[in-house]
GROMACS .gro file of C-alpha atoms in nm:
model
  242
    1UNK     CA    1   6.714 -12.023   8.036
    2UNK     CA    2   6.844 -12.264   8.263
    3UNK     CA    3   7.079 -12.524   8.055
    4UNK     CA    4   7.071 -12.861   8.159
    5UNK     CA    5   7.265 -13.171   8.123
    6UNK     CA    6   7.054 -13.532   8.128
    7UNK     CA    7   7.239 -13.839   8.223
    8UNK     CA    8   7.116 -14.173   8.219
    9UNK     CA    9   7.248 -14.520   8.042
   10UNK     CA   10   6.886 -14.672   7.990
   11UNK     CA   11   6.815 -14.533   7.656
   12UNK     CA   12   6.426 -14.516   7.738
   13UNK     CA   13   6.452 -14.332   8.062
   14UNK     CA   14   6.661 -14.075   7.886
   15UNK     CA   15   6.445 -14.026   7.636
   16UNK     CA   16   6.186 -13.972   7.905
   17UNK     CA   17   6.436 -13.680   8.066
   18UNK     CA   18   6.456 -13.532   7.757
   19UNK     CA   19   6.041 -13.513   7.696
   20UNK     CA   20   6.038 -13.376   8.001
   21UNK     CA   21   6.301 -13.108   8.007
   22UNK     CA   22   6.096 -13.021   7.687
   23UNK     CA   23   5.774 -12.942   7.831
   24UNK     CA   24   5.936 -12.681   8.125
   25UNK     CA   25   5.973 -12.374   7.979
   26UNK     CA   26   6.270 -12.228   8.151
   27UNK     CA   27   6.466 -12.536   8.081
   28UNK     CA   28   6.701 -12.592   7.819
   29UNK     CA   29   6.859 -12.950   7.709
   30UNK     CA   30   7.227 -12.874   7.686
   31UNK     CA   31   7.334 -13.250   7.605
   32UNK     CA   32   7.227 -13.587   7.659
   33UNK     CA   33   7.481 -13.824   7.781
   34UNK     CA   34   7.436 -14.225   7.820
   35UNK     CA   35   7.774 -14.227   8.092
   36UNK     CA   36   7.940 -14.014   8.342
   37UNK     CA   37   8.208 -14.069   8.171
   38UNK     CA   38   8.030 -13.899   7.853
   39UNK     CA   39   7.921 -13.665   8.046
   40UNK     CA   40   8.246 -13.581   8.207
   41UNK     CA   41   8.414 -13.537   7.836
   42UNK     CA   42   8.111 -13.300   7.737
   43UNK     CA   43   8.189 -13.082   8.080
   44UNK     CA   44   8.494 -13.017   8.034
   45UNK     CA   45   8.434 -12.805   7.743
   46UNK     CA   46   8.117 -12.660   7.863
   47UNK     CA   47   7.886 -12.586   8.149
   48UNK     CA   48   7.538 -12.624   8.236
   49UNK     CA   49   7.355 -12.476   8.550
   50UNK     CA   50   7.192 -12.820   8.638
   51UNK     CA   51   7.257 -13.190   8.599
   52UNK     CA   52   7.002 -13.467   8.597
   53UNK     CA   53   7.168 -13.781   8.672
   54UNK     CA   54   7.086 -14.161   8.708
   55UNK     CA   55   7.296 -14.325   9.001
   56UNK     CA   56   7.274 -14.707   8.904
   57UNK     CA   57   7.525 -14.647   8.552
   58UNK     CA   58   7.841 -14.873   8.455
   59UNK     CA   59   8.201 -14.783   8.483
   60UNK     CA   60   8.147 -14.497   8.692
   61UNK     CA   61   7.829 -14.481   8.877
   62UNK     CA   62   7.628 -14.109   8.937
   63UNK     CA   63   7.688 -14.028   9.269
   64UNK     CA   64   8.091 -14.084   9.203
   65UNK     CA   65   8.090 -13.881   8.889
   66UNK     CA   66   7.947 -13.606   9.112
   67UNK     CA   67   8.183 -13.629   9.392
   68UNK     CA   68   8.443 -13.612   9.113
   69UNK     CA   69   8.271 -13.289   9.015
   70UNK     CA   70   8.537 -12.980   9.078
   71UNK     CA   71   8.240 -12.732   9.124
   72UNK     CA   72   7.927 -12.922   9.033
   73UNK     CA   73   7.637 -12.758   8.907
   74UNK     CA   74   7.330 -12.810   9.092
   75UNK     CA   75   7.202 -13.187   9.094
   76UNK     CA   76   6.896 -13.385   9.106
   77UNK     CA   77   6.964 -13.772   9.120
   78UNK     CA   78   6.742 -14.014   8.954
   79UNK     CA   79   6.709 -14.385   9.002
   80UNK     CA   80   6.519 -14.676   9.107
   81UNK     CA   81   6.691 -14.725   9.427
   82UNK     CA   82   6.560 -14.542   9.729
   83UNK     CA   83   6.829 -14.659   9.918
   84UNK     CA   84   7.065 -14.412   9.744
   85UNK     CA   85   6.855 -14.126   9.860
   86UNK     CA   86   7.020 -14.037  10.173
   87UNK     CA   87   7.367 -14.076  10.051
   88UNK     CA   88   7.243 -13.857   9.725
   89UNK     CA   89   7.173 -13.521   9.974
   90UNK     CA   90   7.543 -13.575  10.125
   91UNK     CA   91   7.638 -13.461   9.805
   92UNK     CA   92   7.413 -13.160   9.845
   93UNK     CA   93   7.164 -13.292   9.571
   94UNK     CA   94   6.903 -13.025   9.533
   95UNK     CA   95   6.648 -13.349   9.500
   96UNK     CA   96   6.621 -13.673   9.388
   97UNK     CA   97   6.372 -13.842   9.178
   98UNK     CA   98   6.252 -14.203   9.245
   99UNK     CA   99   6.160 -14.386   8.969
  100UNK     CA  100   5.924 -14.393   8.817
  101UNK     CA  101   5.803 -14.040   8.822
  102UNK     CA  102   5.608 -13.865   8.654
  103UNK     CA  103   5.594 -13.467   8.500
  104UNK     CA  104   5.508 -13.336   8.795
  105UNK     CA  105   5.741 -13.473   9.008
  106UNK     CA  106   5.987 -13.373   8.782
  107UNK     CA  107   5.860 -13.004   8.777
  108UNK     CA  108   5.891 -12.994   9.130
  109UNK     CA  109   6.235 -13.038   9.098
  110UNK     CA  110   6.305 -12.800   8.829
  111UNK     CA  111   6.113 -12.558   9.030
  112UNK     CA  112   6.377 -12.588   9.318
  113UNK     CA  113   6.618 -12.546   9.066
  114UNK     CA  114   6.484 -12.238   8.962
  115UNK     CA  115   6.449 -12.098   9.313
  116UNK     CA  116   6.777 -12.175   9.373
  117UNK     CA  117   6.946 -11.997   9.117
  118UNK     CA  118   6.697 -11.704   9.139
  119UNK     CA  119   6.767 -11.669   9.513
  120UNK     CA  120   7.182 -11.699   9.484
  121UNK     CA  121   7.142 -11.410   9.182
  122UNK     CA  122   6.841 -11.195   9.380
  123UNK     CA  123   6.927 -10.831   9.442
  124UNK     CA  124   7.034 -10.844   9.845
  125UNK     CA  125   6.916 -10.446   9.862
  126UNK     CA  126   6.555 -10.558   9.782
  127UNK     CA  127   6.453 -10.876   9.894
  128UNK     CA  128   6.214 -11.063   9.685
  129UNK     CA  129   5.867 -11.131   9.918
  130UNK     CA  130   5.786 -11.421   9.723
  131UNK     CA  131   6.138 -11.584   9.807
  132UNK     CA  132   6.178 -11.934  10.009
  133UNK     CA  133   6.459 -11.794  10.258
  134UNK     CA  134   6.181 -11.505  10.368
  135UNK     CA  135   6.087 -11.617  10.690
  136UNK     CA  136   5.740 -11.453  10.756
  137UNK     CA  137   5.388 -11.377  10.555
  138UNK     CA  138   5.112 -11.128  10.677
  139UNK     CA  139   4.712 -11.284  10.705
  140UNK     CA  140   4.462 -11.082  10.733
  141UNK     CA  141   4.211 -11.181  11.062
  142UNK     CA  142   3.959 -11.029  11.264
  143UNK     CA  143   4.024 -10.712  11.086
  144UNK     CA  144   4.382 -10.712  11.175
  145UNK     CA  145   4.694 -10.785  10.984
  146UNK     CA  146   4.963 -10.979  11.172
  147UNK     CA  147   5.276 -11.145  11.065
  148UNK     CA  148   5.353 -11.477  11.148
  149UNK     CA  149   5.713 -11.633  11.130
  150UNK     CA  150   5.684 -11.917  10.881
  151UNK     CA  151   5.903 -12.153  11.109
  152UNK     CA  152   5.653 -12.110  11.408
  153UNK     CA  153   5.379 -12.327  11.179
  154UNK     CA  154   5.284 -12.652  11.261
  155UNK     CA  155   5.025 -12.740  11.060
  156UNK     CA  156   4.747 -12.578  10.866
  157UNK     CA  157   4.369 -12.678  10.822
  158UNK     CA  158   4.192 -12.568  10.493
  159UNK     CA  159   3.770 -12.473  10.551
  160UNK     CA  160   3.632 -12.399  10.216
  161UNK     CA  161   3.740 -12.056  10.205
  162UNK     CA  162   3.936 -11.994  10.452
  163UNK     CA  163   4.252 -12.124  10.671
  164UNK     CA  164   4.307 -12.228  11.001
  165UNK     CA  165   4.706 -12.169  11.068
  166UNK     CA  166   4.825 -12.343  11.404
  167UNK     CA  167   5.165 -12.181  11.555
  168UNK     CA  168   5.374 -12.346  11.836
  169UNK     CA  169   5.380 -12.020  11.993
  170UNK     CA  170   4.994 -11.962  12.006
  171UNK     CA  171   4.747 -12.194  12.159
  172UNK     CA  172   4.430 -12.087  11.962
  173UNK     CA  173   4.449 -12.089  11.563
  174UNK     CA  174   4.466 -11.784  11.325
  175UNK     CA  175   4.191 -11.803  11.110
  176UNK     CA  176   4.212 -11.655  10.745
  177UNK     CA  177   4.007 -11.567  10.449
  178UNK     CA  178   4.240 -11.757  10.214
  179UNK     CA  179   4.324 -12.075   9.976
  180UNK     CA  180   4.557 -12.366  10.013
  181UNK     CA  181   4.724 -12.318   9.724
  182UNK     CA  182   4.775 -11.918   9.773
  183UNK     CA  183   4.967 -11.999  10.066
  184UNK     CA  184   5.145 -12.324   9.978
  185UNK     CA  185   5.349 -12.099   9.635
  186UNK     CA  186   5.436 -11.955   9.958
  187UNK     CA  187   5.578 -12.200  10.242
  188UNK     CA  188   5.953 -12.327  10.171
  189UNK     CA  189   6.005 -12.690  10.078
  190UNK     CA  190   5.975 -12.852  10.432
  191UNK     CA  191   5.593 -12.789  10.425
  192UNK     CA  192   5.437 -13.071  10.264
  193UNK     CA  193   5.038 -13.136  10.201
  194UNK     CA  194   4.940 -13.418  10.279
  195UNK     CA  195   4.553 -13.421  10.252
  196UNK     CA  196   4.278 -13.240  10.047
  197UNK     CA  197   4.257 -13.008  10.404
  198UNK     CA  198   4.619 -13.039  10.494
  199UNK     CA  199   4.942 -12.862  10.500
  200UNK     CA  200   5.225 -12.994  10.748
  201UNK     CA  201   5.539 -12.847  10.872
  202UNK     CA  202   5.772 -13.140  10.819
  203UNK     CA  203   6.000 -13.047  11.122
  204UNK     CA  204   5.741 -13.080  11.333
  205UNK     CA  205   5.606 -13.401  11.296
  206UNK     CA  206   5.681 -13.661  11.585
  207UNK     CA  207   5.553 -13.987  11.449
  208UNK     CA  208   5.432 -14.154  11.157
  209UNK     CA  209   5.136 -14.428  11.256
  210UNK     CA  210   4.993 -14.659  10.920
  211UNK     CA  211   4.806 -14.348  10.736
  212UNK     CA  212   4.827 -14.098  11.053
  213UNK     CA  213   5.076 -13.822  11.161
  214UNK     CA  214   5.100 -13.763  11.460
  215UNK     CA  215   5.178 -13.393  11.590
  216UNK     CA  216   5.154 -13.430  11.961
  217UNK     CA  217   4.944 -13.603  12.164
  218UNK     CA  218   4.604 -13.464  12.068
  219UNK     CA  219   4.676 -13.394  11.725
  220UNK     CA  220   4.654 -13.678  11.423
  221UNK     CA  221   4.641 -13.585  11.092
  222UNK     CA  222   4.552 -13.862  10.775
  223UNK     CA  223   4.725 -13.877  10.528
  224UNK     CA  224   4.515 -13.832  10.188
  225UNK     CA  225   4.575 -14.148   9.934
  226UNK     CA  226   4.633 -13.872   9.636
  227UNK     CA  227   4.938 -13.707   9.891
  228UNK     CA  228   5.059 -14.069  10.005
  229UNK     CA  229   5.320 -14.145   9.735
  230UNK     CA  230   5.499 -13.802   9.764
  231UNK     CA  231   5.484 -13.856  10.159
  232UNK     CA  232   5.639 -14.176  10.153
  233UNK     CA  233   5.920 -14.061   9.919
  234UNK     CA  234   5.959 -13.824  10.199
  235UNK     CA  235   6.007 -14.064  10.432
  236UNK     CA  236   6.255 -14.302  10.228
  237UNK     CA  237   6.476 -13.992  10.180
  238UNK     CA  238   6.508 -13.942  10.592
  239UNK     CA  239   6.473 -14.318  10.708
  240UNK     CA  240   6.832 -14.456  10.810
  241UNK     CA  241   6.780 -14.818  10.965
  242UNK     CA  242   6.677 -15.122  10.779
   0.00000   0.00000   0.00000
C-alpha cells in the first residue's frame, strides 16, 4: 500500500481527497491535515510515500511547506490557481491537480505515483516491459514484427481495428492490427489523446491553433471536446507569458 498524506484547509475539498484516496485501491490515507503546519508536526513522527497538497493555505502556504521538506515524499499539488502550476514542477511535483477535478483526474495521478515508486524499487537485472522508462514496443505488420523507439512517434491515428503509427524517422505509416487503449497503458506520460482517433506525442507538437494542433505543415489534428479540458490543463502547466 502506498500511504498517503492529504492536505488542504477547505474542510470540503479535504473531505473530497479523502473520498477519493478511498476509492484507489493501492492507496492508503495516512492522515488528514487542515495546515502545513499540521502536517509538518504529523511528519516528523512519521512518513508517508506521497503527499497531496493544496497550495493557496494560511500561515504557510503548500509549495513553501514543500520546499521546507528535508526529503519530501513524492507530491501532487492541488489548487484552484493554474498559475501555480509551473512553479509547482520546480519543486519536482509528480503532478498537479486543478480544481475542480474529478476521480479520474485524480487516478491519473495516483497512477504516476504508483509508477514511480514501482520503477525506483523494479529489479534492474530484469526490466519490467510494461515500464514507462522502456523506450521501445514491437507491432506486428505486414507479417513482420519490428520495434519502434517510442520517442521516434509523432502521432498515432486509430481505424476501427487497427493503428496507424507515424515516426519522424519514416515517411510512410506503420499500420497495426491493434487498439488505442492497448497501446496508450503503454506510451509514457508525454503522449496525450486528444481525440476519439488520436494519440499525440506532446514533444512534438509545434503549434496550438483554436481546436487544431498543428504537427508540421501538412499535418492538423482536432482536438476532441471530451479530450479538451485535460489538453488545456496541459497547456496552463507549460504556458509562461501572460
Amino acid at each position: 500500500m502506498i500511504r498517503c498524506l492529504a492536505i488542504d484547509d477547505e474542510p470540503l475539498a479535504l473531505q473530497q481527497l479523502t473520498v477519493y484516496i478511498g476509492k484507489v485501491p493501492f492507496l492508503e490515507l495516512a492522515a488528514q491535515c487542515q495546515s502545513a503546519l499540521e502536517a509538518r508536526k504529523f511528519l516528523e513522527e512519521d512518513a508517508v510515500d506521497a503527499i497531496f497538497c493544496d497550495i493557496n493555505m494560511p500561515d504557510l502556504n503548500g509549495m513553501d511547506f514543500v520546499k521546507s521538506l528535508q526529503a519530501p515524499p513524492l507530491i501532487v499539488f492541488t489548487t484552484a490557481y493554474s498559475e501555480y502550476a509551473i512553479e509547482g514542477f520546480k519543486v519536482n511535483a509528480i503532478d498537479y491537480l486543478l480544481k475542480p477535478f474529478g476521480l479520474d483526474d485524480f487516478r491519473r495521478a495516483a497512477n504516476r505515483i504508483k509508477e514511480r515508486l514501482e520503477g525506483s524499487s523494479a529489479n534492474t537485472q530484469y526490466p519490467n516491459p510494461n515500464a514507462q522508462n522502456d523506450p521501445t514496443i514491437f507491432v506486428k505488420t505486414e507479417y513482420r514484427i519490428v520495434k519502434i523507439d517510442i520517442t521516434d512517434i509523432r502521432y498515432i491515428e486509430g481505424m476501427s481495428e487497427y493503428l496507424k503509427i507515424y515516426l519522424e524517422s519514416e515517411s510512410k505509416p506503420i499500420i497495426t492490427l491493434l487498439s488505442m487503449k492497448k497501446i496508450e497503458e503503454r506510451l509514457p506520460d508525454y503522449f496525450m489523446r486528444i481525440h476519439r482517433s488520436y494519440i499525440v506525442n506532446l514533444n512534438k507538437i509545434q503549434e496550438v491553433n483554436k481546436n487544431r494542433i498543428i504537427m508540421d505543415a501538412d499535418t492538423y489534428l482536432p482536438i476532441g471536446d471530451l479530450y479538451k479540458d485535460a489538453f488545456l490543463q496541459y497547456l496552463n502547466i507549460k504556458f509562461i507569458g501572460k
